[in-house]
PDB file of N, CA and C in Angstrom:
ATOM      1  N   UNK A   1     172.039  70.178  -8.763  1.00  0.00           N
ATOM      2  CA  UNK A   1     172.506  70.187  -7.215  1.00  0.00           C
ATOM      3  C   UNK A   1     173.399  68.847  -6.950  1.00  0.00           C
ATOM      4  N   UNK A   2     173.263  67.874  -7.728  1.00  0.00           N
ATOM      5  CA  UNK A   2     174.432  66.881  -7.626  1.00  0.00           C
ATOM      6  C   UNK A   2     175.786  67.366  -7.632  1.00  0.00           C
ATOM      7  N   UNK A   3     175.696  68.238  -8.752  1.00  0.00           N
ATOM      8  CA  UNK A   3     177.170  69.076  -8.711  1.00  0.00           C
ATOM      9  C   UNK A   3     177.823  69.674  -7.344  1.00  0.00           C
ATOM     10  N   UNK A   4     176.723  70.472  -6.909  1.00  0.00           N
ATOM     11  CA  UNK A   4     177.089  71.159  -5.697  1.00  0.00           C
ATOM     12  C   UNK A   4     177.240  69.983  -4.576  1.00  0.00           C
ATOM     13  N   UNK A   5     176.485  68.885  -4.319  1.00  0.00           N
ATOM     14  CA  UNK A   5     177.129  67.924  -3.372  1.00  0.00           C
ATOM     15  C   UNK A   5     178.520  67.128  -3.598  1.00  0.00           C
ATOM     16  N   UNK A   6     178.579  67.232  -4.698  1.00  0.00           N
ATOM     17  CA  UNK A   6     180.081  66.870  -5.253  1.00  0.00           C
ATOM     18  C   UNK A   6     180.918  67.591  -4.715  1.00  0.00           C
ATOM     19  N   UNK A   7     180.961  68.702  -5.218  1.00  0.00           N
ATOM     20  CA  UNK A   7     181.973  69.748  -4.739  1.00  0.00           C
ATOM     21  C   UNK A   7     182.126  69.865  -3.243  1.00  0.00           C
ATOM     22  N   UNK A   8     181.066  70.083  -2.479  1.00  0.00           N
ATOM     23  CA  UNK A   8     180.919  69.944  -1.223  1.00  0.00           C
ATOM     24  C   UNK A   8     181.818  68.802  -0.610  1.00  0.00           C
ATOM     25  N   UNK A   9     181.552  67.642  -1.335  1.00  0.00           N
ATOM     26  CA  UNK A   9     182.403  66.401  -0.661  1.00  0.00           C
ATOM     27  C   UNK A   9     183.575  66.627  -0.909  1.00  0.00           C
ATOM     28  N   UNK A  10     184.061  66.916  -1.851  1.00  0.00           N
ATOM     29  CA  UNK A  10     185.494  67.135  -2.414  1.00  0.00           C
ATOM     30  C   UNK A  10     186.278  68.023  -1.310  1.00  0.00           C
ATOM     31  N   UNK A  11     185.540  69.304  -1.150  1.00  0.00           N
ATOM     32  CA  UNK A  11     185.939  70.306  -0.514  1.00  0.00           C
ATOM     33  C   UNK A  11     186.271  69.780   0.992  1.00  0.00           C
ATOM     34  N   UNK A  12     185.443  68.889   1.392  1.00  0.00           N
ATOM     35  CA  UNK A  12     185.442  68.203   2.916  1.00  0.00           C
ATOM     36  C   UNK A  12     186.791  67.302   2.914  1.00  0.00           C
ATOM     37  N   UNK A  13     186.930  66.560   1.748  1.00  0.00           N
ATOM     38  CA  UNK A  13     187.784  65.769   1.911  1.00  0.00           C
ATOM     39  C   UNK A  13     189.298  66.301   1.354  1.00  0.00           C
ATOM     40  N   UNK A  14     189.469  67.652   1.212  1.00  0.00           N
ATOM     41  CA  UNK A  14     190.515  68.177   0.441  1.00  0.00           C
ATOM     42  C   UNK A  14     191.300  68.808   1.839  1.00  0.00           C
ATOM     43  N   UNK A  15     192.424  68.884   1.550  1.00  0.00           N
ATOM     44  CA  UNK A  15     193.413  69.662   2.533  1.00  0.00           C
ATOM     45  C   UNK A  15     193.023  71.176   2.847  1.00  0.00           C
ATOM     46  N   UNK A  16     194.019  71.673   3.718  1.00  0.00           N
ATOM     47  CA  UNK A  16     193.635  73.066   4.157  1.00  0.00           C
ATOM     48  C   UNK A  16     194.212  73.987   2.711  1.00  0.00           C
ATOM     49  N   UNK A  17     195.183  73.614   2.164  1.00  0.00           N
ATOM     50  CA  UNK A  17     195.821  74.528   1.055  1.00  0.00           C
ATOM     51  C   UNK A  17     194.985  74.415  -0.003  1.00  0.00           C
ATOM     52  N   UNK A  18     194.373  73.337  -0.558  1.00  0.00           N
ATOM     53  CA  UNK A  18     193.191  73.213  -1.302  1.00  0.00           C
ATOM     54  C   UNK A  18     192.143  73.958  -1.162  1.00  0.00           C
ATOM     55  N   UNK A  19     191.418  74.289   0.094  1.00  0.00           N
ATOM     56  CA  UNK A  19     190.258  74.991   0.592  1.00  0.00           C
ATOM     57  C   UNK A  19     190.823  76.436   0.413  1.00  0.00           C
ATOM     58  N   UNK A  20     192.142  77.117   0.713  1.00  0.00           N
ATOM     59  CA  UNK A  20     192.274  78.210   0.513  1.00  0.00           C
ATOM     60  C   UNK A  20     192.369  78.605  -0.832  1.00  0.00           C
ATOM     61  N   UNK A  21     192.955  77.711  -1.699  1.00  0.00           N
ATOM     62  CA  UNK A  21     193.036  77.984  -3.310  1.00  0.00           C
ATOM     63  C   UNK A  21     191.628  77.963  -3.885  1.00  0.00           C
ATOM     64  N   UNK A  22     190.594  77.362  -3.186  1.00  0.00           N
ATOM     65  CA  UNK A  22     189.613  77.366  -3.966  1.00  0.00           C
ATOM     66  C   UNK A  22     188.723  78.608  -3.809  1.00  0.00           C
ATOM     67  N   UNK A  23     189.040  79.118  -2.016  1.00  0.00           N
ATOM     68  CA  UNK A  23     188.377  80.417  -1.593  1.00  0.00           C
ATOM     69  C   UNK A  23     189.228  81.539  -2.379  1.00  0.00           C
ATOM     70  N   UNK A  24     190.374  81.451  -2.456  1.00  0.00           N
ATOM     71  CA  UNK A  24     190.942  82.528  -3.565  1.00  0.00           C
ATOM     72  C   UNK A  24     190.422  82.598  -4.533  1.00  0.00           C
ATOM     73  N   UNK A  25     190.373  81.412  -5.492  1.00  0.00           N
ATOM     74  CA  UNK A  25     189.826  81.506  -6.851  1.00  0.00           C
ATOM     75  C   UNK A  25     188.482  82.188  -6.984  1.00  0.00           C
ATOM     76  N   UNK A  26     187.657  81.614  -5.856  1.00  0.00           N
ATOM     77  CA  UNK A  26     186.229  82.349  -5.842  1.00  0.00           C
ATOM     78  C   UNK A  26     186.378  83.851  -5.578  1.00  0.00           C
ATOM     79  N   UNK A  27     186.825  84.137  -4.582  1.00  0.00           N
ATOM     80  CA  UNK A  27     187.313  85.615  -4.409  1.00  0.00           C
ATOM     81  C   UNK A  27     187.676  86.528  -5.771  1.00  0.00           C
ATOM     82  N   UNK A  28     188.592  85.966  -6.310  1.00  0.00           N
ATOM     83  CA  UNK A  28     189.296  86.307  -7.609  1.00  0.00           C
ATOM     84  C   UNK A  28     188.193  86.508  -8.755  1.00  0.00           C
ATOM     85  N   UNK A  29     187.247  85.479  -8.697  1.00  0.00           N
ATOM     86  CA  UNK A  29     186.268  85.719  -9.575  1.00  0.00           C
ATOM     87  C   UNK A  29     185.268  86.597  -9.296  1.00  0.00           C
ATOM     88  N   UNK A  30     184.691  86.880  -8.121  1.00  0.00           N
ATOM     89  CA  UNK A  30     183.779  87.832  -7.484  1.00  0.00           C
ATOM     90  C   UNK A  30     184.287  89.204  -7.671  1.00  0.00           C
ATOM     91  N   UNK A  31     185.556  89.331  -7.406  1.00  0.00           N
ATOM     92  CA  UNK A  31     186.436  90.693  -7.724  1.00  0.00           C
ATOM     93  C   UNK A  31     186.526  91.033  -8.972  1.00  0.00           C
ATOM     94  N   UNK A  32     186.787  90.317  -9.878  1.00  0.00           N
ATOM     95  CA  UNK A  32     186.935  90.174 -11.360  1.00  0.00           C
ATOM     96  C   UNK A  32     185.630  90.568 -12.066  1.00  0.00           C
ATOM     97  N   UNK A  33     184.568  89.916 -11.503  1.00  0.00           N
ATOM     98  CA  UNK A  33     183.237  90.131 -12.166  1.00  0.00           C
ATOM     99  C   UNK A  33     182.530  91.825 -11.505  1.00  0.00           C
ATOM    100  N   UNK A  34     183.280  92.167 -10.210  1.00  0.00           N
ATOM    101  CA  UNK A  34     182.482  93.242  -9.772  1.00  0.00           C
ATOM    102  C   UNK A  34     183.334  94.136 -10.544  1.00  0.00           C
ATOM    103  N   UNK A  35     184.615  94.190 -10.804  1.00  0.00           N
ATOM    104  CA  UNK A  35     185.649  95.057 -11.425  1.00  0.00           C
ATOM    105  C   UNK A  35     184.896  95.384 -13.063  1.00  0.00           C
ATOM    106  N   UNK A  36     184.690  94.023 -13.677  1.00  0.00           N
ATOM    107  CA  UNK A  36     184.113  94.232 -14.936  1.00  0.00           C
ATOM    108  C   UNK A  36     182.745  95.089 -14.996  1.00  0.00           C
ATOM    109  N   UNK A  37     181.966  94.990 -14.298  1.00  0.00           N
ATOM    110  CA  UNK A  37     180.612  95.483 -14.182  1.00  0.00           C
ATOM    111  C   UNK A  37     180.760  96.930 -13.636  1.00  0.00           C
ATOM    112  N   UNK A  38     181.715  97.267 -13.047  1.00  0.00           N
ATOM    113  CA  UNK A  38     181.989  98.669 -12.444  1.00  0.00           C
ATOM    114  C   UNK A  38     182.221  99.534 -13.705  1.00  0.00           C
ATOM    115  N   UNK A  39     183.522  98.834 -14.150  1.00  0.00           N
ATOM    116  CA  UNK A  39     183.972  99.630 -15.428  1.00  0.00           C
ATOM    117  C   UNK A  39     182.968  99.917 -16.312  1.00  0.00           C
ATOM    118  N   UNK A  40     181.876  98.853 -16.784  1.00  0.00           N
ATOM    119  CA  UNK A  40     180.949  99.012 -17.818  1.00  0.00           C
ATOM    120  C   UNK A  40     180.032 100.545 -17.260  1.00  0.00           C
ATOM    121  N   UNK A  41     179.848 100.491 -15.919  1.00  0.00           N
ATOM    122  CA  UNK A  41     178.998 101.272 -15.400  1.00  0.00           C
ATOM    123  C   UNK A  41     179.504 102.969 -15.720  1.00  0.00           C
ATOM    124  N   UNK A  42     180.794 102.842 -15.321  1.00  0.00           N
ATOM    125  CA  UNK A  42     181.605 104.148 -15.111  1.00  0.00           C
ATOM    126  C   UNK A  42     181.755 104.560 -16.741  1.00  0.00           C
ATOM    127  N   UNK A  43     182.217 103.679 -17.486  1.00  0.00           N
ATOM    128  CA  UNK A  43     182.324 103.847 -19.042  1.00  0.00           C
ATOM    129  C   UNK A  43     180.987 104.548 -19.884  1.00  0.00           C
ATOM    130  N   UNK A  44     179.713 104.047 -18.993  1.00  0.00           N
ATOM    131  CA  UNK A  44     178.752 104.253 -19.874  1.00  0.00           C
ATOM    132  C   UNK A  44     178.180 105.662 -19.152  1.00  0.00           C
ATOM    133  N   UNK A  45     178.464 106.083 -17.983  1.00  0.00           N
ATOM    134  CA  UNK A  45     178.165 107.319 -17.662  1.00  0.00           C
ATOM    135  C   UNK A  45     179.380 108.288 -18.301  1.00  0.00           C
ATOM    136  N   UNK A  46     180.517 107.824 -18.373  1.00  0.00           N
ATOM    137  CA  UNK A  46     181.450 108.784 -18.958  1.00  0.00           C
ATOM    138  C   UNK A  46     181.052 109.171 -20.441  1.00  0.00           C
ATOM    139  N   UNK A  47     180.338 108.015 -21.131  1.00  0.00           N
ATOM    140  CA  UNK A  47     179.920 108.404 -22.627  1.00  0.00           C
ATOM    141  C   UNK A  47     178.968 109.219 -22.616  1.00  0.00           C
ATOM    142  N   UNK A  48     178.062 109.374 -21.901  1.00  0.00           N
ATOM    143  CA  UNK A  48     176.762 109.998 -21.582  1.00  0.00           C
ATOM    144  C   UNK A  48     177.436 111.551 -21.368  1.00  0.00           C
ATOM    145  N   UNK A  49     178.194 111.568 -20.373  1.00  0.00           N
ATOM    146  CA  UNK A  49     178.568 112.952 -19.863  1.00  0.00           C
ATOM    147  C   UNK A  49     179.261 113.747 -21.255  1.00  0.00           C
ATOM    148  N   UNK A  50     180.266 112.986 -21.962  1.00  0.00           N
ATOM    149  CA  UNK A  50     180.448 113.459 -23.270  1.00  0.00           C
ATOM    150  C   UNK A  50     179.630 113.694 -24.361  1.00  0.00           C
ATOM    151  N   UNK A  51     178.494 113.030 -24.318  1.00  0.00           N
ATOM    152  CA  UNK A  51     177.505 113.353 -25.163  1.00  0.00           C
ATOM    153  C   UNK A  51     176.640 114.664 -24.995  1.00  0.00           C
ATOM    154  N   UNK A  52     176.330 114.839 -23.686  1.00  0.00           N
ATOM    155  CA  UNK A  52     175.607 115.808 -23.182  1.00  0.00           C
ATOM    156  C   UNK A  52     176.689 117.025 -23.137  1.00  0.00           C
ATOM    157  N   UNK A  53     177.897 116.996 -23.146  1.00  0.00           N
ATOM    158  CA  UNK A  53     178.800 118.282 -23.318  1.00  0.00           C
ATOM    159  C   UNK A  53     178.779 118.679 -24.777  1.00  0.00           C
ATOM    160  N   UNK A  54     178.792 117.662 -25.711  1.00  0.00           N
ATOM    161  CA  UNK A  54     178.932 117.770 -27.250  1.00  0.00           C
ATOM    162  C   UNK A  54     177.407 118.473 -27.551  1.00  0.00           C
ATOM    163  N   UNK A  55     176.383 118.031 -26.748  1.00  0.00           N
ATOM    164  CA  UNK A  55     175.052 118.594 -27.199  1.00  0.00           C
ATOM    165  C   UNK A  55     175.096 120.216 -26.581  1.00  0.00           C
ATOM    166  N   UNK A  56     175.578 120.240 -25.484  1.00  0.00           N
ATOM    167  CA  UNK A  56     175.668 121.817 -25.116  1.00  0.00           C
ATOM    168  C   UNK A  56     176.459 122.609 -25.986  1.00  0.00           C
ATOM    169  N   UNK A  57     177.540 121.984 -26.450  1.00  0.00           N
ATOM    170  CA  UNK A  57     178.675 123.029 -27.430  1.00  0.00           C
ATOM    171  C   UNK A  57     177.677 123.338 -28.463  1.00  0.00           C
ATOM    172  N   UNK A  58     177.152 122.098 -29.110  1.00  0.00           N
ATOM    173  CA  UNK A  58     176.446 122.458 -30.552  1.00  0.00           C
ATOM    174  C   UNK A  58     175.116 123.541 -30.136  1.00  0.00           C
ATOM    175  N   UNK A  59     174.433 123.625 -29.109  1.00  0.00           N
ATOM    176  CA  UNK A  59     173.662 124.422 -28.697  1.00  0.00           C
ATOM    177  C   UNK A  59     174.248 126.103 -28.681  1.00  0.00           C
ATOM    178  N   UNK A  60     175.450 126.036 -27.872  1.00  0.00           N
ATOM    179  CA  UNK A  60     176.092 127.111 -27.745  1.00  0.00           C
ATOM    180  C   UNK A  60     176.680 127.621 -29.071  1.00  0.00           C
ATOM    181  N   UNK A  61     177.185 126.929 -29.769  1.00  0.00           N
ATOM    182  CA  UNK A  61     177.787 127.404 -30.908  1.00  0.00           C
ATOM    183  C   UNK A  61     176.635 127.830 -31.790  1.00  0.00           C
ATOM    184  N   UNK A  62     175.487 127.205 -31.896  1.00  0.00           N
ATOM    185  CA  UNK A  62     174.271 127.882 -32.793  1.00  0.00           C
ATOM    186  C   UNK A  62     173.939 128.908 -32.222  1.00  0.00           C
ATOM    187  N   UNK A  63     173.737 129.128 -31.068  1.00  0.00           N
ATOM    188  CA  UNK A  63     173.448 130.397 -30.488  1.00  0.00           C
ATOM    189  C   UNK A  63     174.302 131.691 -30.703  1.00  0.00           C
ATOM    190  N   UNK A  64     175.523 131.222 -30.726  1.00  0.00           N
ATOM    191  CA  UNK A  64     176.413 132.108 -30.830  1.00  0.00           C
ATOM    192  C   UNK A  64     176.271 132.720 -32.479  1.00  0.00           C
ATOM    193  N   UNK A  65     176.259 131.628 -33.401  1.00  0.00           N
ATOM    194  CA  UNK A  65     176.280 132.159 -34.971  1.00  0.00           C
ATOM    195  C   UNK A  65     174.759 132.782 -34.940  1.00  0.00           C
ATOM    196  N   UNK A  66     174.037 132.562 -34.361  1.00  0.00           N
ATOM    197  CA  UNK A  66     172.807 133.472 -34.500  1.00  0.00           C
ATOM    198  C   UNK A  66     172.999 135.032 -33.699  1.00  0.00           C
ATOM    199  N   UNK A  67     173.566 135.047 -33.056  1.00  0.00           N
ATOM    200  CA  UNK A  67     174.240 136.446 -32.331  1.00  0.00           C
ATOM    201  C   UNK A  67     175.095 136.905 -33.119  1.00  0.00           C
ATOM    202  N   UNK A  68     175.871 136.466 -33.944  1.00  0.00           N
ATOM    203  CA  UNK A  68     176.802 136.889 -34.968  1.00  0.00           C
ATOM    204  C   UNK A  68     176.445 137.344 -36.164  1.00  0.00           C
ATOM    205  N   UNK A  69     175.342 136.854 -36.537  1.00  0.00           N
ATOM    206  CA  UNK A  69     174.407 137.108 -37.762  1.00  0.00           C
ATOM    207  C   UNK A  69     173.904 138.616 -37.448  1.00  0.00           C
ATOM    208  N   UNK A  70     173.237 138.692 -36.490  1.00  0.00           N
ATOM    209  CA  UNK A  70     172.683 139.766 -35.932  1.00  0.00           C
ATOM    210  C   UNK A  70     173.561 141.116 -35.746  1.00  0.00           C
ATOM    211  N   UNK A  71     174.785 140.755 -35.205  1.00  0.00           N
ATOM    212  CA  UNK A  71     175.766 141.828 -35.016  1.00  0.00           C
ATOM    213  C   UNK A  71     176.234 142.056 -36.730  1.00  0.00           C
ATOM    214  N   UNK A  72     176.337 140.984 -37.496  1.00  0.00           N
ATOM    215  CA  UNK A  72     176.554 141.356 -38.831  1.00  0.00           C
ATOM    216  C   UNK A  72     175.811 142.292 -39.766  1.00  0.00           C
ATOM    217  N   UNK A  73     174.486 141.961 -39.295  1.00  0.00           N
ATOM    218  CA  UNK A  73     173.738 142.512 -40.297  1.00  0.00           C
ATOM    219  C   UNK A  73     173.609 144.167 -39.748  1.00  0.00           C
ATOM    220  N   UNK A  74     173.819 144.164 -38.245  1.00  0.00           N
ATOM    221  CA  UNK A  74     173.754 145.473 -37.786  1.00  0.00           C
ATOM    222  C   UNK A  74     174.920 146.540 -38.421  1.00  0.00           C
ATOM    223  N   UNK A  75     176.274 145.668 -38.533  1.00  0.00           N
ATOM    224  CA  UNK A  75     177.363 146.475 -38.776  1.00  0.00           C
ATOM    225  C   UNK A  75     177.253 146.520 -40.593  1.00  0.00           C
ATOM    226  N   UNK A  76     176.711 145.729 -41.344  1.00  0.00           N
ATOM    227  CA  UNK A  76     176.211 145.890 -42.683  1.00  0.00           C
ATOM    228  C   UNK A  76     175.511 147.030 -43.129  1.00  0.00           C
ATOM    229  N   UNK A  77     174.599 147.180 -42.314  1.00  0.00           N
ATOM    230  CA  UNK A  77     173.608 148.427 -42.285  1.00  0.00           C
ATOM    231  C   UNK A  77     174.320 149.855 -41.946  1.00  0.00           C
ATOM    232  N   UNK A  78     175.344 149.657 -41.496  1.00  0.00           N
ATOM    233  CA  UNK A  78     176.244 150.690 -41.022  1.00  0.00           C
ATOM    234  C   UNK A  78     175.725 151.135 -39.688  1.00  0.00           C
ATOM    235  N   UNK A  79     175.376 150.374 -38.951  1.00  0.00           N
ATOM    236  CA  UNK A  79     175.167 150.936 -37.653  1.00  0.00           C
ATOM    237  C   UNK A  79     176.103 150.667 -36.631  1.00  0.00           C
ATOM    238  N   UNK A  80     175.802 151.018 -35.568  1.00  0.00           N
ATOM    239  CA  UNK A  80     176.929 150.447 -34.246  1.00  0.00           C
ATOM    240  C   UNK A  80     176.258 149.732 -33.220  1.00  0.00           C
ATOM    241  N   UNK A  81     176.910 148.652 -33.099  1.00  0.00           N
ATOM    242  CA  UNK A  81     176.457 147.724 -31.872  1.00  0.00           C
ATOM    243  C   UNK A  81     176.878 148.075 -30.388  1.00  0.00           C
ATOM    244  N   UNK A  82     176.022 148.086 -29.671  1.00  0.00           N
ATOM    245  CA  UNK A  82     175.975 148.692 -28.363  1.00  0.00           C
ATOM    246  C   UNK A  82     175.916 147.388 -27.683  1.00  0.00           C
ATOM    247  N   UNK A  83     177.137 146.890 -27.236  1.00  0.00           N
ATOM    248  CA  UNK A  83     177.318 145.760 -26.610  1.00  0.00           C
ATOM    249  C   UNK A  83     176.678 145.894 -24.996  1.00  0.00           C
ATOM    250  N   UNK A  84     176.521 146.494 -24.581  1.00  0.00           N
ATOM    251  CA  UNK A  84     175.996 146.588 -22.895  1.00  0.00           C
ATOM    252  C   UNK A  84     174.775 146.279 -22.980  1.00  0.00           C
ATOM    253  N   UNK A  85     174.069 146.791 -24.129  1.00  0.00           N
ATOM    254  CA  UNK A  85     172.473 146.758 -24.375  1.00  0.00           C
ATOM    255  C   UNK A  85     172.129 145.576 -25.363  1.00  0.00           C
ATOM    256  N   UNK A  86     173.450 145.100 -26.226  1.00  0.00           N
ATOM    257  CA  UNK A  86     172.744 144.134 -27.023  1.00  0.00           C
ATOM    258  C   UNK A  86     171.954 144.457 -27.928  1.00  0.00           C
ATOM    259  N   UNK A  87     172.187 145.691 -28.647  1.00  0.00           N
ATOM    260  CA  UNK A  87     171.149 146.231 -29.609  1.00  0.00           C
ATOM    261  C   UNK A  87     172.112 147.171 -30.688  1.00  0.00           C
ATOM    262  N   UNK A  88     171.435 147.229 -31.970  1.00  0.00           N
ATOM    263  CA  UNK A  88     172.169 148.071 -33.090  1.00  0.00           C
ATOM    264  C   UNK A  88     171.644 149.428 -32.816  1.00  0.00           C
ATOM    265  N   UNK A  89     172.532 150.208 -32.912  1.00  0.00           N
ATOM    266  CA  UNK A  89     171.751 151.887 -33.017  1.00  0.00           C
ATOM    267  C   UNK A  89     172.165 152.435 -34.417  1.00  0.00           C
TER     268      UNK A  89
END
């Protein structure tokens, strides 16, 4: 509290240019803090989105691999794969 009173006393005793510089410095500090926070939030969302996409890709690749195994088993047995019905004849 003593520091705050001392800072206010110095601010009252200072000239206009000094007051403007102090206000500009405080504004710059607030804008910088907001920018850093916003970047962290954006970055965490970006990383999470990439992780979700990678998980979806893994599931899609796994499903496609299983379907290919089914198709390959059909072909190996000498069957004919009916694409429109998704089955072996």
